[in-house]
mmCIF file with all atom_site columns, C-alpha atoms in Angstrom:
data_model
loop_
_atom_site.group_PDB
_atom_site.id
_atom_site.type_symbol
_atom_site.label_atom_id
_atom_site.label_alt_id
_atom_site.label_comp_id
_atom_site.label_asym_id
_atom_site.label_entity_id
_atom_site.label_seq_id
_atom_site.pdbx_PDB_ins_code
_atom_site.Cartn_x
_atom_site.Cartn_y
_atom_site.Cartn_z
_atom_site.occupancy
_atom_site.B_iso_or_equiv
_atom_site.pdbx_formal_charge
_atom_site.auth_seq_id
_atom_site.auth_comp_id
_atom_site.auth_asym_id
_atom_site.auth_atom_id
_atom_site.pdbx_PDB_model_num
ATOM 1   C CA . MET A 1 1   ? 88.037 147.389 136.916 1.00 0.00 ? 1   MET A CA 1
ATOM 2   C CA . ALA A 1 2   ? 87.111 143.783 136.071 1.00 0.00 ? 2   ALA A CA 1
ATOM 3   C CA . ALA A 1 3   ? 84.351 144.941 133.718 1.00 0.00 ? 3   ALA A CA 1
ATOM 4   C CA . ALA A 1 4   ? 86.726 147.287 131.930 1.00 0.00 ? 4   ALA A CA 1
ATOM 5   C CA . GLY A 1 5   ? 89.242 144.458 131.523 1.00 0.00 ? 5   GLY A CA 1
ATOM 6   C CA . ASP A 1 6   ? 86.585 142.134 130.087 1.00 0.00 ? 6   ASP A CA 1
ATOM 7   C CA . GLY A 1 7   ? 85.598 144.810 127.571 1.00 0.00 ? 7   GLY A CA 1
ATOM 8   C CA . ARG A 1 8   ? 89.183 145.260 126.408 1.00 0.00 ? 8   ARG A CA 1
ATOM 9   C CA . THR A 1 9   ? 89.549 141.457 126.066 1.00 0.00 ? 9   THR A CA 1
ATOM 10  C CA . ALA A 1 10  ? 86.365 141.208 123.949 1.00 0.00 ? 10  ALA A CA 1
ATOM 11  C CA . ALA A 1 11  ? 87.498 144.121 121.786 1.00 0.00 ? 11  ALA A CA 1
ATOM 12  C CA . ALA A 1 12  ? 90.883 142.463 121.281 1.00 0.00 ? 12  ALA A CA 1
ATOM 13  C CA . SER A 1 13  ? 89.320 139.083 120.403 1.00 0.00 ? 13  SER A CA 1
ATOM 14  C CA . GLY A 1 14  ? 87.063 140.682 117.776 1.00 0.00 ? 14  GLY A CA 1
ATOM 15  C CA . PRO A 1 15  ? 89.824 141.572 115.287 1.00 0.00 ? 15  PRO A CA 1
ATOM 16  C CA . GLU A 1 16  ? 91.526 138.225 115.898 1.00 0.00 ? 16  GLU A CA 1
ATOM 17  C CA . ALA A 1 17  ? 88.304 136.339 115.115 1.00 0.00 ? 17  ALA A CA 1
ATOM 18  C CA . LEU A 1 18  ? 87.808 138.489 112.023 1.00 0.00 ? 18  LEU A CA 1
ATOM 19  C CA . LEU A 1 19  ? 91.352 137.712 110.856 1.00 0.00 ? 19  LEU A CA 1
ATOM 20  C CA . SER A 1 20  ? 90.809 133.988 111.421 1.00 0.00 ? 20  SER A CA 1
ATOM 21  C CA . LEU A 1 21  ? 87.551 134.041 109.468 1.00 0.00 ? 21  LEU A CA 1
ATOM 22  C CA . SER A 1 22  ? 89.216 135.939 106.616 1.00 0.00 ? 22  SER A CA 1
ATOM 23  C CA . ARG A 1 23  ? 91.980 133.324 106.415 1.00 0.00 ? 23  ARG A CA 1
ATOM 24  C CA . GLN A 1 24  ? 89.418 130.503 106.350 1.00 0.00 ? 24  GLN A CA 1
ATOM 25  C CA . VAL A 1 25  ? 87.480 132.225 103.576 1.00 0.00 ? 25  VAL A CA 1
ATOM 26  C CA . ASP A 1 26  ? 90.652 132.721 101.523 1.00 0.00 ? 26  ASP A CA 1
ATOM 27  C CA . ALA A 1 27  ? 91.751 129.100 101.964 1.00 0.00 ? 27  ALA A CA 1
ATOM 28  C CA . SER A 1 28  ? 88.286 127.794 101.068 1.00 0.00 ? 28  SER A CA 1
ATOM 29  C CA . LEU A 1 29  ? 88.131 129.988 97.961  1.00 0.00 ? 29  LEU A CA 1
ATOM 30  C CA . VAL A 1 30  ? 91.555 128.845 96.777  1.00 0.00 ? 30  VAL A CA 1
ATOM 31  C CA . GLN A 1 31  ? 90.558 125.204 97.268  1.00 0.00 ? 31  GLN A CA 1
ATOM 32  C CA . LEU A 1 32  ? 87.284 125.824 95.430  1.00 0.00 ? 32  LEU A CA 1
ATOM 33  C CA . PHE A 1 33  ? 89.080 127.368 92.444  1.00 0.00 ? 33  PHE A CA 1
ATOM 34  C CA . LEU A 1 34  ? 91.529 124.453 92.299  1.00 0.00 ? 34  LEU A CA 1
ATOM 35  C CA . GLU A 1 35  ? 88.680 121.932 92.298  1.00 0.00 ? 35  GLU A CA 1
ATOM 36  C CA . LEU A 1 36  ? 86.859 123.887 89.569  1.00 0.00 ? 36  LEU A CA 1
ATOM 37  C CA . GLU A 1 37  ? 90.013 123.759 87.458  1.00 0.00 ? 37  GLU A CA 1
ATOM 38  C CA . GLN A 1 38  ? 90.296 120.009 88.034  1.00 0.00 ? 38  GLN A CA 1
ATOM 39  C CA . LEU A 1 39  ? 86.645 119.571 87.093  1.00 0.00 ? 39  LEU A CA 1
ATOM 40  C CA . GLU A 1 40  ? 87.140 121.341 83.777  1.00 0.00 ? 40  GLU A CA 1
ATOM 41  C CA . GLY A 1 41  ? 90.163 119.181 82.966  1.00 0.00 ? 41  GLY A CA 1
ATOM 42  C CA . LYS A 1 42  ? 88.363 115.942 83.819  1.00 0.00 ? 42  LYS A CA 1
ATOM 43  C CA . ARG A 1 43  ? 85.379 116.932 81.688  1.00 0.00 ? 43  ARG A CA 1
ATOM 44  C CA . VAL A 1 44  ? 87.663 117.489 78.715  1.00 0.00 ? 44  VAL A CA 1
ATOM 45  C CA . ALA A 1 45  ? 89.321 114.120 79.331  1.00 0.00 ? 45  ALA A CA 1
ATOM 46  C CA . LEU A 1 46  ? 85.915 112.413 79.621  1.00 0.00 ? 46  LEU A CA 1
ATOM 47  C CA . ASN A 1 47  ? 84.755 113.802 76.281  1.00 0.00 ? 47  ASN A CA 1
ATOM 48  C CA . ALA A 1 48  ? 88.025 112.693 74.674  1.00 0.00 ? 48  ALA A CA 1
ATOM 49  C CA . ARG A 1 49  ? 87.679 109.122 76.009  1.00 0.00 ? 49  ARG A CA 1
ATOM 50  C CA . VAL A 1 50  ? 84.081 108.854 74.807  1.00 0.00 ? 50  VAL A CA 1
ATOM 51  C CA . GLU A 1 51  ? 85.028 110.112 71.351  1.00 0.00 ? 51  GLU A CA 1
ATOM 52  C CA . GLU A 1 52  ? 87.912 107.622 71.181  1.00 0.00 ? 52  GLU A CA 1
ATOM 53  C CA . GLY A 1 53  ? 85.575 104.806 72.195  1.00 0.00 ? 53  GLY A CA 1
ATOM 54  C CA . TRP A 1 54  ? 82.981 105.624 69.531  1.00 0.00 ? 54  TRP A CA 1
ATOM 55  C CA . PHE A 1 55  ? 85.682 106.011 66.872  1.00 0.00 ? 55  PHE A CA 1
ATOM 56  C CA . SER A 1 56  ? 87.185 102.609 67.708  1.00 0.00 ? 56  SER A CA 1
ATOM 57  C CA . LEU A 1 57  ? 83.704 101.066 67.749  1.00 0.00 ? 57  LEU A CA 1
ATOM 58  C CA . SER A 1 58  ? 83.012 102.512 64.291  1.00 0.00 ? 58  SER A CA 1
ATOM 59  C CA . LYS A 1 59  ? 86.244 100.974 63.000  1.00 0.00 ? 59  LYS A CA 1
ATOM 60  C CA . THR A 1 60  ? 85.172 97.605  64.422  1.00 0.00 ? 60  THR A CA 1
ATOM 61  C CA . ARG A 1 61  ? 81.781 97.776  62.743  1.00 0.00 ? 61  ARG A CA 1
ATOM 62  C CA . TYR A 1 62  ? 83.432 98.636  59.461  1.00 0.00 ? 62  TYR A CA 1
ATOM 63  C CA . ALA A 1 63  ? 85.788 95.647  59.776  1.00 0.00 ? 63  ALA A CA 1
ATOM 64  C CA . MET A 1 64  ? 83.294 93.055  61.089  1.00 0.00 ? 64  MET A CA 1
ATOM 65  C CA . GLY A 1 65  ? 80.077 94.391  59.644  1.00 0.00 ? 65  GLY A CA 1
ATOM 66  C CA . ALA A 1 66  ? 77.364 96.490  61.276  1.00 0.00 ? 66  ALA A CA 1
ATOM 67  C CA . LYS A 1 67  ? 75.249 93.405  62.033  1.00 0.00 ? 67  LYS A CA 1
ATOM 68  C CA . SER A 1 68  ? 78.135 91.664  63.801  1.00 0.00 ? 68  SER A CA 1
ATOM 69  C CA . VAL A 1 69  ? 78.567 94.366  66.446  1.00 0.00 ? 69  VAL A CA 1
ATOM 70  C CA . GLY A 1 70  ? 75.240 95.380  67.888  1.00 0.00 ? 70  GLY A CA 1
ATOM 71  C CA . PRO A 1 71  ? 72.504 94.580  70.412  1.00 0.00 ? 71  PRO A CA 1
ATOM 72  C CA . LEU A 1 72  ? 71.768 91.241  68.707  1.00 0.00 ? 72  LEU A CA 1
ATOM 73  C CA . GLN A 1 73  ? 75.060 89.856  70.074  1.00 0.00 ? 73  GLN A CA 1
ATOM 74  C CA . TYR A 1 74  ? 74.352 90.823  73.688  1.00 0.00 ? 74  TYR A CA 1
ATOM 75  C CA . SER A 1 75  ? 74.303 87.971  76.167  1.00 0.00 ? 75  SER A CA 1
ATOM 76  C CA . SER A 1 76  ? 71.023 86.929  77.776  1.00 0.00 ? 76  SER A CA 1
ATOM 77  C CA . SER A 1 77  ? 72.662 86.998  81.224  1.00 0.00 ? 77  SER A CA 1
ATOM 78  C CA . MET A 1 78  ? 74.677 90.071  82.163  1.00 0.00 ? 78  MET A CA 1
ATOM 79  C CA . ALA A 1 79  ? 76.510 91.165  85.286  1.00 0.00 ? 79  ALA A CA 1
ATOM 80  C CA . PRO A 1 80  ? 77.883 94.655  85.945  1.00 0.00 ? 80  PRO A CA 1
ATOM 81  C CA . CYS A 1 81  ? 81.650 95.022  85.728  1.00 0.00 ? 81  CYS A CA 1
ATOM 82  C CA . PHE A 1 82  ? 81.651 98.334  87.616  1.00 0.00 ? 82  PHE A CA 1
ATOM 83  C CA . ARG A 1 83  ? 79.840 99.493  90.728  1.00 0.00 ? 83  ARG A CA 1
ATOM 84  C CA . VAL A 1 84  ? 79.443 102.858 92.412  1.00 0.00 ? 84  VAL A CA 1
ATOM 85  C CA . ARG A 1 85  ? 80.590 102.985 96.035  1.00 0.00 ? 85  ARG A CA 1
ATOM 86  C CA . THR A 1 86  ? 79.200 105.847 98.119  1.00 0.00 ? 86  THR A CA 1
ATOM 87  C CA . SER A 1 87  ? 80.430 107.288 101.403 1.00 0.00 ? 87  SER A CA 1
ATOM 88  C CA . GLU A 1 88  ? 79.951 110.420 103.479 1.00 0.00 ? 88  GLU A CA 1
ATOM 89  C CA . PRO A 1 89  ? 83.195 111.491 105.197 1.00 0.00 ? 89  PRO A CA 1
ATOM 90  C CA . GLU A 1 90  ? 81.511 114.671 106.484 1.00 0.00 ? 90  GLU A CA 1
ATOM 91  C CA . PRO A 1 91  ? 77.821 115.505 107.002 1.00 0.00 ? 91  PRO A CA 1
ATOM 92  C CA . GLY A 1 92  ? 76.334 116.832 103.791 1.00 0.00 ? 92  GLY A CA 1
ATOM 93  C CA . ARG A 1 93  ? 79.370 115.807 101.710 1.00 0.00 ? 93  ARG A CA 1
ATOM 94  C CA . PRO A 1 94  ? 78.735 112.551 99.798  1.00 0.00 ? 94  PRO A CA 1
ATOM 95  C CA . GLU A 1 95  ? 81.600 110.873 97.959  1.00 0.00 ? 95  GLU A CA 1
ATOM 96  C CA . PHE A 1 96  ? 81.315 108.595 94.913  1.00 0.00 ? 96  PHE A CA 1
ATOM 97  C CA . GLU A 1 97  ? 83.813 106.055 93.625  1.00 0.00 ? 97  GLU A CA 1
ATOM 98  C CA . VAL A 1 98  ? 83.524 103.742 90.610  1.00 0.00 ? 98  VAL A CA 1
ATOM 99  C CA . VAL A 1 99  ? 85.168 100.404 91.405  1.00 0.00 ? 99  VAL A CA 1
ATOM 100 C CA . PHE A 1 100 ? 85.673 97.264  89.329  1.00 0.00 ? 100 PHE A CA 1
ATOM 101 C CA . SER A 1 101 ? 83.700 94.318  90.726  1.00 0.00 ? 101 SER A CA 1
ATOM 102 C CA . GLU A 1 102 ? 85.845 91.196  90.908  1.00 0.00 ? 102 GLU A CA 1
ATOM 103 C CA . PRO A 1 103 ? 84.496 87.906  89.527  1.00 0.00 ? 103 PRO A CA 1
ATOM 104 C CA . GLY A 1 104 ? 82.914 85.707  92.170  1.00 0.00 ? 104 GLY A CA 1
ATOM 105 C CA . SER A 1 105 ? 82.114 88.542  94.544  1.00 0.00 ? 105 SER A CA 1
ATOM 106 C CA . PRO A 1 106 ? 79.072 88.085  96.838  1.00 0.00 ? 106 PRO A CA 1
ATOM 107 C CA . GLN A 1 107 ? 77.121 90.630  94.796  1.00 0.00 ? 107 GLN A CA 1
ATOM 108 C CA . GLU A 1 108 ? 77.740 88.573  91.651  1.00 0.00 ? 108 GLU A CA 1
ATOM 109 C CA . ALA A 1 109 ? 76.910 85.152  93.114  1.00 0.00 ? 109 ALA A CA 1
ATOM 110 C CA . PRO A 1 110 ? 73.937 83.653  91.237  1.00 0.00 ? 110 PRO A CA 1
ATOM 111 C CA . ALA A 1 111 ? 70.907 82.701  93.266  1.00 0.00 ? 111 ALA A CA 1
ATOM 112 C CA . ALA A 1 112 ? 70.424 78.956  93.783  1.00 0.00 ? 112 ALA A CA 1
ATOM 113 C CA . ASP A 1 113 ? 67.493 77.337  91.998  1.00 0.00 ? 113 ASP A CA 1
ATOM 114 C CA . ALA A 1 114 ? 64.936 76.022  94.482  1.00 0.00 ? 114 ALA A CA 1
ATOM 115 C CA . HIS A 1 115 ? 63.036 73.815  91.988  1.00 0.00 ? 115 HIS A CA 1
ATOM 116 C CA . GLY A 1 116 ? 63.788 70.225  91.113  1.00 0.00 ? 116 GLY A CA 1
ATOM 117 C CA . VAL A 1 117 ? 64.067 68.731  87.627  1.00 0.00 ? 117 VAL A CA 1
ATOM 118 C CA . SER A 1 118 ? 62.075 65.742  86.413  1.00 0.00 ? 118 SER A CA 1
ATOM 119 C CA . ASP A 1 119 ? 63.323 62.938  84.182  1.00 0.00 ? 119 ASP A CA 1
ATOM 120 C CA . SER A 1 120 ? 61.957 64.694  81.130  1.00 0.00 ? 120 SER A CA 1
ATOM 121 C CA . GLY A 1 121 ? 63.956 67.804  81.885  1.00 0.00 ? 121 GLY A CA 1
ATOM 122 C CA . GLU A 1 122 ? 60.921 69.872  82.902  1.00 0.00 ? 122 GLU A CA 1
ATOM 123 C CA . PRO A 1 123 ? 61.206 71.754  86.227  1.00 0.00 ? 123 PRO A CA 1
ATOM 124 C CA . GLU A 1 124 ? 58.994 70.416  88.996  1.00 0.00 ? 124 GLU A CA 1
ATOM 125 C CA . PRO A 1 125 ? 57.269 72.698  91.503  1.00 0.00 ? 125 PRO A CA 1
ATOM 126 C CA . ALA A 1 126 ? 58.912 72.924  94.889  1.00 0.00 ? 126 ALA A CA 1
ATOM 127 C CA . SER A 1 127 ? 57.328 70.594  97.451  1.00 0.00 ? 127 SER A CA 1
ATOM 128 C CA . PRO A 1 128 ? 58.069 70.010  101.146 1.00 0.00 ? 128 PRO A CA 1
ATOM 129 C CA . VAL A 1 129 ? 57.995 66.222  100.536 1.00 0.00 ? 129 VAL A CA 1
ATOM 130 C CA . LEU A 1 130 ? 60.079 64.747  97.734  1.00 0.00 ? 130 LEU A CA 1
ATOM 131 C CA . ARG A 1 131 ? 59.402 61.412  96.145  1.00 0.00 ? 131 ARG A CA 1
ATOM 132 C CA . ARG A 1 132 ? 61.929 58.720  96.878  1.00 0.00 ? 132 ARG A CA 1
ATOM 133 C CA . ARG A 1 133 ? 62.163 55.835  94.465  1.00 0.00 ? 133 ARG A CA 1
ATOM 134 C CA . PRO A 1 134 ? 62.802 52.361  95.893  1.00 0.00 ? 134 PRO A CA 1
ATOM 135 C CA . GLN A 1 135 ? 66.221 50.956  95.208  1.00 0.00 ? 135 GLN A CA 1
ATOM 136 C CA . PRO A 1 136 ? 66.500 47.589  93.377  1.00 0.00 ? 136 PRO A CA 1
ATOM 137 C CA . GLY A 1 137 ? 66.581 44.687  95.843  1.00 0.00 ? 137 GLY A CA 1
ATOM 138 C CA . ALA A 1 138 ? 65.391 46.783  98.783  1.00 0.00 ? 138 ALA A CA 1
ATOM 139 C CA . SER A 1 139 ? 62.719 45.269  101.021 1.00 0.00 ? 139 SER A CA 1
ATOM 140 C CA . PRO A 1 140 ? 59.345 47.031  101.048 1.00 0.00 ? 140 PRO A CA 1
ATOM 141 C CA . PRO A 1 141 ? 58.605 49.149  104.101 1.00 0.00 ? 141 PRO A CA 1
ATOM 142 C CA . GLN A 1 142 ? 56.959 47.286  106.996 1.00 0.00 ? 142 GLN A CA 1
ATOM 143 C CA . PRO A 1 143 ? 53.481 48.376  108.129 1.00 0.00 ? 143 PRO A CA 1
ATOM 144 C CA . GLY A 1 144 ? 53.632 50.869  110.953 1.00 0.00 ? 144 GLY A CA 1
ATOM 145 C CA . ALA A 1 145 ? 57.243 51.789  110.257 1.00 0.00 ? 145 ALA A CA 1
ATOM 146 C CA . SER A 1 146 ? 58.099 55.459  110.013 1.00 0.00 ? 146 SER A CA 1
ATOM 147 C CA . PRO A 1 147 ? 58.553 56.644  106.444 1.00 0.00 ? 147 PRO A CA 1
ATOM 148 C CA . PRO A 1 148 ? 62.123 57.389  105.423 1.00 0.00 ? 148 PRO A CA 1
ATOM 149 C CA . GLN A 1 149 ? 63.142 61.016  105.579 1.00 0.00 ? 149 GLN A CA 1
ATOM 150 C CA . PRO A 1 150 ? 63.628 62.626  102.170 1.00 0.00 ? 150 PRO A CA 1
ATOM 151 C CA . ALA A 1 151 ? 67.182 63.493  101.285 1.00 0.00 ? 151 ALA A CA 1
ATOM 152 C CA . PRO A 1 152 ? 67.887 67.215  100.825 1.00 0.00 ? 152 PRO A CA 1
ATOM 153 C CA . PRO A 1 153 ? 68.080 68.163  97.156  1.00 0.00 ? 153 PRO A CA 1
ATOM 154 C CA . PRO A 1 154 ? 71.514 69.177  95.878  1.00 0.00 ? 154 PRO A CA 1
ATOM 155 C CA . ALA A 1 155 ? 72.007 72.878  95.401  1.00 0.00 ? 155 ALA A CA 1
ATOM 156 C CA . ALA A 1 156 ? 71.616 73.801  91.765  1.00 0.00 ? 156 ALA A CA 1
ATOM 157 C CA . VAL A 1 157 ? 74.475 75.821  90.387  1.00 0.00 ? 157 VAL A CA 1
ATOM 158 C CA . ALA A 1 158 ? 73.443 78.328  87.746  1.00 0.00 ? 158 ALA A CA 1
ATOM 159 C CA . PRO A 1 159 ? 75.960 79.052  84.993  1.00 0.00 ? 159 PRO A CA 1
ATOM 160 C CA . ALA A 1 160 ? 77.976 82.159  85.720  1.00 0.00 ? 160 ALA A CA 1
ATOM 161 C CA . PRO A 1 161 ? 77.440 84.982  83.244  1.00 0.00 ? 161 PRO A CA 1
ATOM 162 C CA . GLU A 1 162 ? 80.250 85.985  80.953  1.00 0.00 ? 162 GLU A CA 1
ATOM 163 C CA . ARG A 1 163 ? 82.425 88.551  82.689  1.00 0.00 ? 163 ARG A CA 1
ATOM 164 C CA . ASP A 1 164 ? 84.087 90.013  79.608  1.00 0.00 ? 164 ASP A CA 1
ATOM 165 C CA . PRO A 1 165 ? 81.567 91.531  77.152  1.00 0.00 ? 165 PRO A CA 1
ATOM 166 C CA . LEU A 1 166 ? 84.085 91.049  74.317  1.00 0.00 ? 166 LEU A CA 1
ATOM 167 C CA . THR A 1 167 ? 83.242 87.332  74.297  1.00 0.00 ? 167 THR A CA 1
ATOM 168 C CA . TRP A 1 168 ? 79.784 88.203  72.996  1.00 0.00 ? 168 TRP A CA 1
ATOM 169 C CA . PHE A 1 169 ? 81.280 89.139  69.639  1.00 0.00 ? 169 PHE A CA 1
ATOM 170 C CA . GLY A 1 170 ? 83.552 86.144  69.155  1.00 0.00 ? 170 GLY A CA 1
ATOM 171 C CA . ILE A 1 171 ? 86.787 84.682  70.427  1.00 0.00 ? 171 ILE A CA 1
ATOM 172 C CA . LEU A 1 172 ? 89.245 86.619  68.254  1.00 0.00 ? 172 LEU A CA 1
ATOM 173 C CA . VAL A 1 173 ? 87.945 90.171  68.152  1.00 0.00 ? 173 VAL A CA 1
ATOM 174 C CA . PRO A 1 174 ? 89.703 93.068  66.411  1.00 0.00 ? 174 PRO A CA 1
ATOM 175 C CA . GLN A 1 175 ? 92.101 95.222  68.366  1.00 0.00 ? 175 GLN A CA 1
ATOM 176 C CA . SER A 1 176 ? 89.866 98.228  67.724  1.00 0.00 ? 176 SER A CA 1
ATOM 177 C CA . LEU A 1 177 ? 87.091 96.602  69.786  1.00 0.00 ? 177 LEU A CA 1
ATOM 178 C CA . ARG A 1 178 ? 89.469 96.145  72.720  1.00 0.00 ? 178 ARG A CA 1
ATOM 179 C CA . GLN A 1 179 ? 90.519 99.771  72.357  1.00 0.00 ? 179 GLN A CA 1
ATOM 180 C CA . ALA A 1 180 ? 86.878 100.833 72.435  1.00 0.00 ? 180 ALA A CA 1
ATOM 181 C CA . GLN A 1 181 ? 86.326 98.826  75.616  1.00 0.00 ? 181 GLN A CA 1
ATOM 182 C CA . GLY A 1 182 ? 89.373 100.426 77.255  1.00 0.00 ? 182 GLY A CA 1
ATOM 183 C CA . SER A 1 183 ? 88.222 103.916 76.284  1.00 0.00 ? 183 SER A CA 1
ATOM 184 C CA . PHE A 1 184 ? 84.725 103.404 77.667  1.00 0.00 ? 184 PHE A CA 1
ATOM 185 C CA . ARG A 1 185 ? 86.088 101.901 80.895  1.00 0.00 ? 185 ARG A CA 1
ATOM 186 C CA . ALA A 1 186 ? 88.351 104.914 81.351  1.00 0.00 ? 186 ALA A CA 1
ATOM 187 C CA . ALA A 1 187 ? 85.335 107.151 80.705  1.00 0.00 ? 187 ALA A CA 1
ATOM 188 C CA . LEU A 1 188 ? 83.385 105.364 83.446  1.00 0.00 ? 188 LEU A CA 1
ATOM 189 C CA . LEU A 1 189 ? 86.175 105.904 85.957  1.00 0.00 ? 189 LEU A CA 1
ATOM 190 C CA . LEU A 1 190 ? 86.386 109.577 84.982  1.00 0.00 ? 190 LEU A CA 1
ATOM 191 C CA . ALA A 1 191 ? 82.625 109.928 85.380  1.00 0.00 ? 191 ALA A CA 1
ATOM 192 C CA . GLY A 1 192 ? 82.912 108.697 88.965  1.00 0.00 ? 192 GLY A CA 1
ATOM 193 C CA . GLU A 1 193 ? 85.739 111.145 89.684  1.00 0.00 ? 193 GLU A CA 1
ATOM 194 C CA . ILE A 1 194 ? 83.700 113.989 88.177  1.00 0.00 ? 194 ILE A CA 1
ATOM 195 C CA . ALA A 1 195 ? 80.689 113.118 90.352  1.00 0.00 ? 195 ALA A CA 1
ATOM 196 C CA . ALA A 1 196 ? 82.859 113.083 93.487  1.00 0.00 ? 196 ALA A CA 1
ATOM 197 C CA . LEU A 1 197 ? 84.499 116.370 92.485  1.00 0.00 ? 197 LEU A CA 1
ATOM 198 C CA . GLN A 1 198 ? 81.153 118.048 91.861  1.00 0.00 ? 198 GLN A CA 1
ATOM 199 C CA . SER A 1 199 ? 80.003 116.936 95.299  1.00 0.00 ? 199 SER A CA 1
ATOM 200 C CA . ARG A 1 200 ? 83.097 118.476 96.901  1.00 0.00 ? 200 ARG A CA 1
ATOM 201 C CA . ILE A 1 201 ? 82.584 121.705 94.935  1.00 0.00 ? 201 ILE A CA 1
ATOM 202 C CA . GLU A 1 202 ? 78.981 122.040 96.125  1.00 0.00 ? 202 GLU A CA 1
ATOM 203 C CA . TRP A 1 203 ? 80.089 121.402 99.693  1.00 0.00 ? 203 TRP A CA 1
ATOM 204 C CA . GLY A 1 204 ? 82.901 123.978 99.310  1.00 0.00 ? 204 GLY A CA 1
ATOM 205 C CA . ARG A 1 205 ? 80.494 126.596 97.986  1.00 0.00 ? 205 ARG A CA 1
ATOM 206 C CA . ALA A 1 206 ? 78.181 126.088 100.946 1.00 0.00 ? 206 ALA A CA 1
ATOM 207 C CA . ARG A 1 207 ? 81.147 126.375 103.316 1.00 0.00 ? 207 ARG A CA 1
ATOM 208 C CA . VAL A 1 208 ? 82.325 129.647 101.743 1.00 0.00 ? 208 VAL A CA 1
ATOM 209 C CA . GLN A 1 209 ? 78.821 131.110 101.960 1.00 0.00 ? 209 GLN A CA 1
ATOM 210 C CA . GLY A 1 210 ? 78.570 130.123 105.628 1.00 0.00 ? 210 GLY A CA 1
ATOM 211 C CA . LEU A 1 211 ? 81.948 131.690 106.448 1.00 0.00 ? 211 LEU A CA 1
ATOM 212 C CA . LEU A 1 212 ? 80.986 134.899 104.637 1.00 0.00 ? 212 LEU A CA 1
ATOM 213 C CA . ARG A 1 213 ? 77.779 135.147 106.671 1.00 0.00 ? 213 ARG A CA 1
ATOM 214 C CA . GLU A 1 214 ? 79.752 134.724 109.904 1.00 0.00 ? 214 GLU A CA 1
ATOM 215 C CA . LYS A 1 215 ? 82.243 137.369 108.770 1.00 0.00 ? 215 LYS A CA 1
ATOM 216 C CA . ARG A 1 216 ? 79.433 139.801 107.909 1.00 0.00 ? 216 ARG A CA 1
ATOM 217 C CA . LYS A 1 217 ? 77.829 139.352 111.345 1.00 0.00 ? 217 LYS A CA 1
ATOM 218 C CA . LEU A 1 218 ? 81.168 139.855 113.072 1.00 0.00 ? 218 LEU A CA 1
ATOM 219 C CA . LEU A 1 219 ? 81.814 143.060 111.120 1.00 0.00 ? 219 LEU A CA 1
ATOM 220 C CA . GLU A 1 220 ? 78.407 144.405 112.117 1.00 0.00 ? 220 GLU A CA 1
ATOM 221 C CA . GLN A 1 221 ? 79.119 143.628 115.767 1.00 0.00 ? 221 GLN A CA 1
ATOM 222 C CA . LEU A 1 222 ? 82.490 145.364 115.614 1.00 0.00 ? 222 LEU A CA 1
ATOM 223 C CA . GLN A 1 223 ? 81.025 148.425 113.924 1.00 0.00 ? 223 GLN A CA 1
ATOM 224 C CA . ALA A 1 224 ? 78.229 148.619 116.525 1.00 0.00 ? 224 ALA A CA 1
ATOM 225 C CA . ALA A 1 225 ? 80.761 148.427 119.367 1.00 0.00 ? 225 ALA A CA 1
#
């Protein structure tokens, strides 16, 4: 009697499991289609922002001259204004986010110079022992006395790179150049959203395929029973 009851319970749980799998497949497919629609819209918006940026940049070159807006005006020291932050909320599902790096962040801090500077302005090689000049009126060191300890050199502060690339092209730049910068920044943010969305779509496709395999195996088991 117990064996017959267990068989009826297994037979009853089979259709319930099949119904649950079917609902999961439907929900995953709907979510996948919504994300594909969002991806298409963001791609169209990205192309529009890039076109706006190039058009505004062309207007700036026409107003200022082609030689005034080009690689020759780039600064010798550059720092990224945007960074890509990665995370993995679920195994096999990476997420990407483009964030604006604030000025003075630890990633942007310039490295301290470890070399001294001579009187002539030429950098001296780093040495464990630094020369110490005698002060006027100071008595000479007595024989057998311990030599004075060298004072630690002050930390050299390197000039911070320009944060705003618009300053490379002058102080008063045309409004079209600011519009080009805004368009390209918006395009960068959209590119990060597109990368994150593509990652979710790939993960959703793999999930749907896995659920369909489970559903196929369950159907075969029910048909065999």
